[in-house]
Amino acid sequence: MRRRVKQTRSLEERMAEQAAKLKAMADQLPAGAERESLLKRARIVETGAHLGDWLNSPGLRQSD
């Protein structure tokens, strides 16, 4: 049986928090591949956090 978890924060909030954590981790590292990898992951997570906003934007709404 699959265990269900009730989320108290939205997916966007959790993704934004994850992006902030990744950036903070990257800030602790010297320039290099590992730092760039963390920053890339942070950008990807930030993009995902904003997808809902983009999908609900007036420009994407179907006209009647």
mmCIF file of C-alpha atoms in Angstrom:
data_model
loop_
_atom_site.group_PDB
_atom_site.id
_atom_site.type_symbol
_atom_site.label_atom_id
_atom_site.label_comp_id
_atom_site.label_asym_id
_atom_site.label_seq_id
_atom_site.Cartn_x
_atom_site.Cartn_y
_atom_site.Cartn_z
ATOM 1 C CA MET A 1 0.000 0.000 0.000
ATOM 2 C CA ARG A 2 1.234 3.444 -0.885
ATOM 3 C CA ARG A 3 1.745 5.869 1.965
ATOM 4 C CA ARG A 4 0.092 9.265 1.428
ATOM 5 C CA VAL A 5 1.603 12.450 2.798
ATOM 6 C CA LYS A 6 -0.401 15.640 3.156
ATOM 7 C CA GLN A 7 1.767 18.536 2.028
ATOM 8 C CA THR A 8 1.480 21.711 4.065
ATOM 9 C CA ARG A 9 3.246 23.899 1.495
ATOM 10 C CA SER A 10 2.715 24.215 -2.228
ATOM 11 C CA LEU A 11 4.979 22.505 -4.719
ATOM 12 C CA GLU A 12 6.190 25.918 -5.874
ATOM 13 C CA GLU A 13 7.195 26.872 -2.318
ATOM 14 C CA ARG A 14 9.062 23.609 -1.791
ATOM 15 C CA MET A 15 10.860 23.947 -5.127
ATOM 16 C CA ALA A 16 11.853 27.552 -4.389
ATOM 17 C CA GLU A 17 13.238 26.427 -1.020
ATOM 18 C CA GLN A 18 15.192 23.628 -2.697
ATOM 19 C CA ALA A 19 16.651 26.088 -5.222
ATOM 20 C CA ALA A 20 17.745 28.380 -2.394
ATOM 21 C CA LYS A 21 19.425 25.458 -0.604
ATOM 22 C CA LEU A 22 21.258 24.429 -3.769
ATOM 23 C CA LYS A 23 22.495 27.998 -4.305
ATOM 24 C CA ALA A 24 23.668 28.215 -0.686
ATOM 25 C CA MET A 25 25.556 24.942 -1.086
ATOM 26 C CA ALA A 26 27.145 26.221 -4.308
ATOM 27 C CA ASP A 27 28.220 29.430 -2.568
ATOM 28 C CA GLN A 28 30.286 27.343 -0.141
ATOM 29 C CA LEU A 29 32.274 25.715 -2.943
ATOM 30 C CA PRO A 30 35.173 27.059 -4.968
ATOM 31 C CA ALA A 31 34.698 27.589 -8.691
ATOM 32 C CA GLY A 32 34.591 24.287 -10.497
ATOM 33 C CA ALA A 33 32.450 21.518 -11.896
ATOM 34 C CA GLU A 34 30.676 20.639 -8.642
ATOM 35 C CA ARG A 35 29.662 24.263 -8.022
ATOM 36 C CA GLU A 36 28.433 24.659 -11.606
ATOM 37 C CA SER A 37 26.441 21.441 -11.286
ATOM 38 C CA LEU A 38 24.674 22.731 -8.165
ATOM 39 C CA LEU A 39 23.923 26.071 -9.822
ATOM 40 C CA LYS A 40 22.536 24.277 -12.873
ATOM 41 C CA ARG A 41 20.271 22.147 -10.675
ATOM 42 C CA ALA A 42 19.115 25.307 -8.863
ATOM 43 C CA ARG A 43 18.178 26.947 -12.195
ATOM 44 C CA ILE A 44 16.244 23.850 -13.260
ATOM 45 C CA VAL A 45 14.330 23.743 -9.960
ATOM 46 C CA GLU A 46 13.571 27.488 -10.193
ATOM 47 C CA THR A 47 12.209 26.994 -13.693
ATOM 48 C CA GLY A 48 9.972 24.218 -12.420
ATOM 49 C CA ALA A 49 8.754 26.402 -9.568
ATOM 50 C CA HIS A 50 7.619 29.056 -12.078
ATOM 51 C CA LEU A 51 5.909 26.719 -14.550
ATOM 52 C CA GLY A 52 2.529 27.124 -12.853
ATOM 53 C CA ASP A 53 2.750 30.909 -13.162
ATOM 54 C CA TRP A 54 3.624 30.663 -16.835
ATOM 55 C CA LEU A 55 0.884 28.148 -17.575
ATOM 56 C CA ASN A 56 -1.715 30.333 -15.879
ATOM 57 C CA SER A 57 -0.551 33.560 -17.532
ATOM 58 C CA PRO A 58 -3.156 35.486 -19.574
ATOM 59 C CA GLY A 59 -1.169 35.018 -22.780
ATOM 60 C CA LEU A 60 -1.588 31.246 -22.627
ATOM 61 C CA ARG A 61 -5.284 31.157 -21.814
ATOM 62 C CA GLN A 62 -7.562 29.692 -24.428
ATOM 63 C CA SER A 63 -9.873 32.256 -25.949
ATOM 64 C CA ASP A 64 -13.582 31.465 -26.203
#
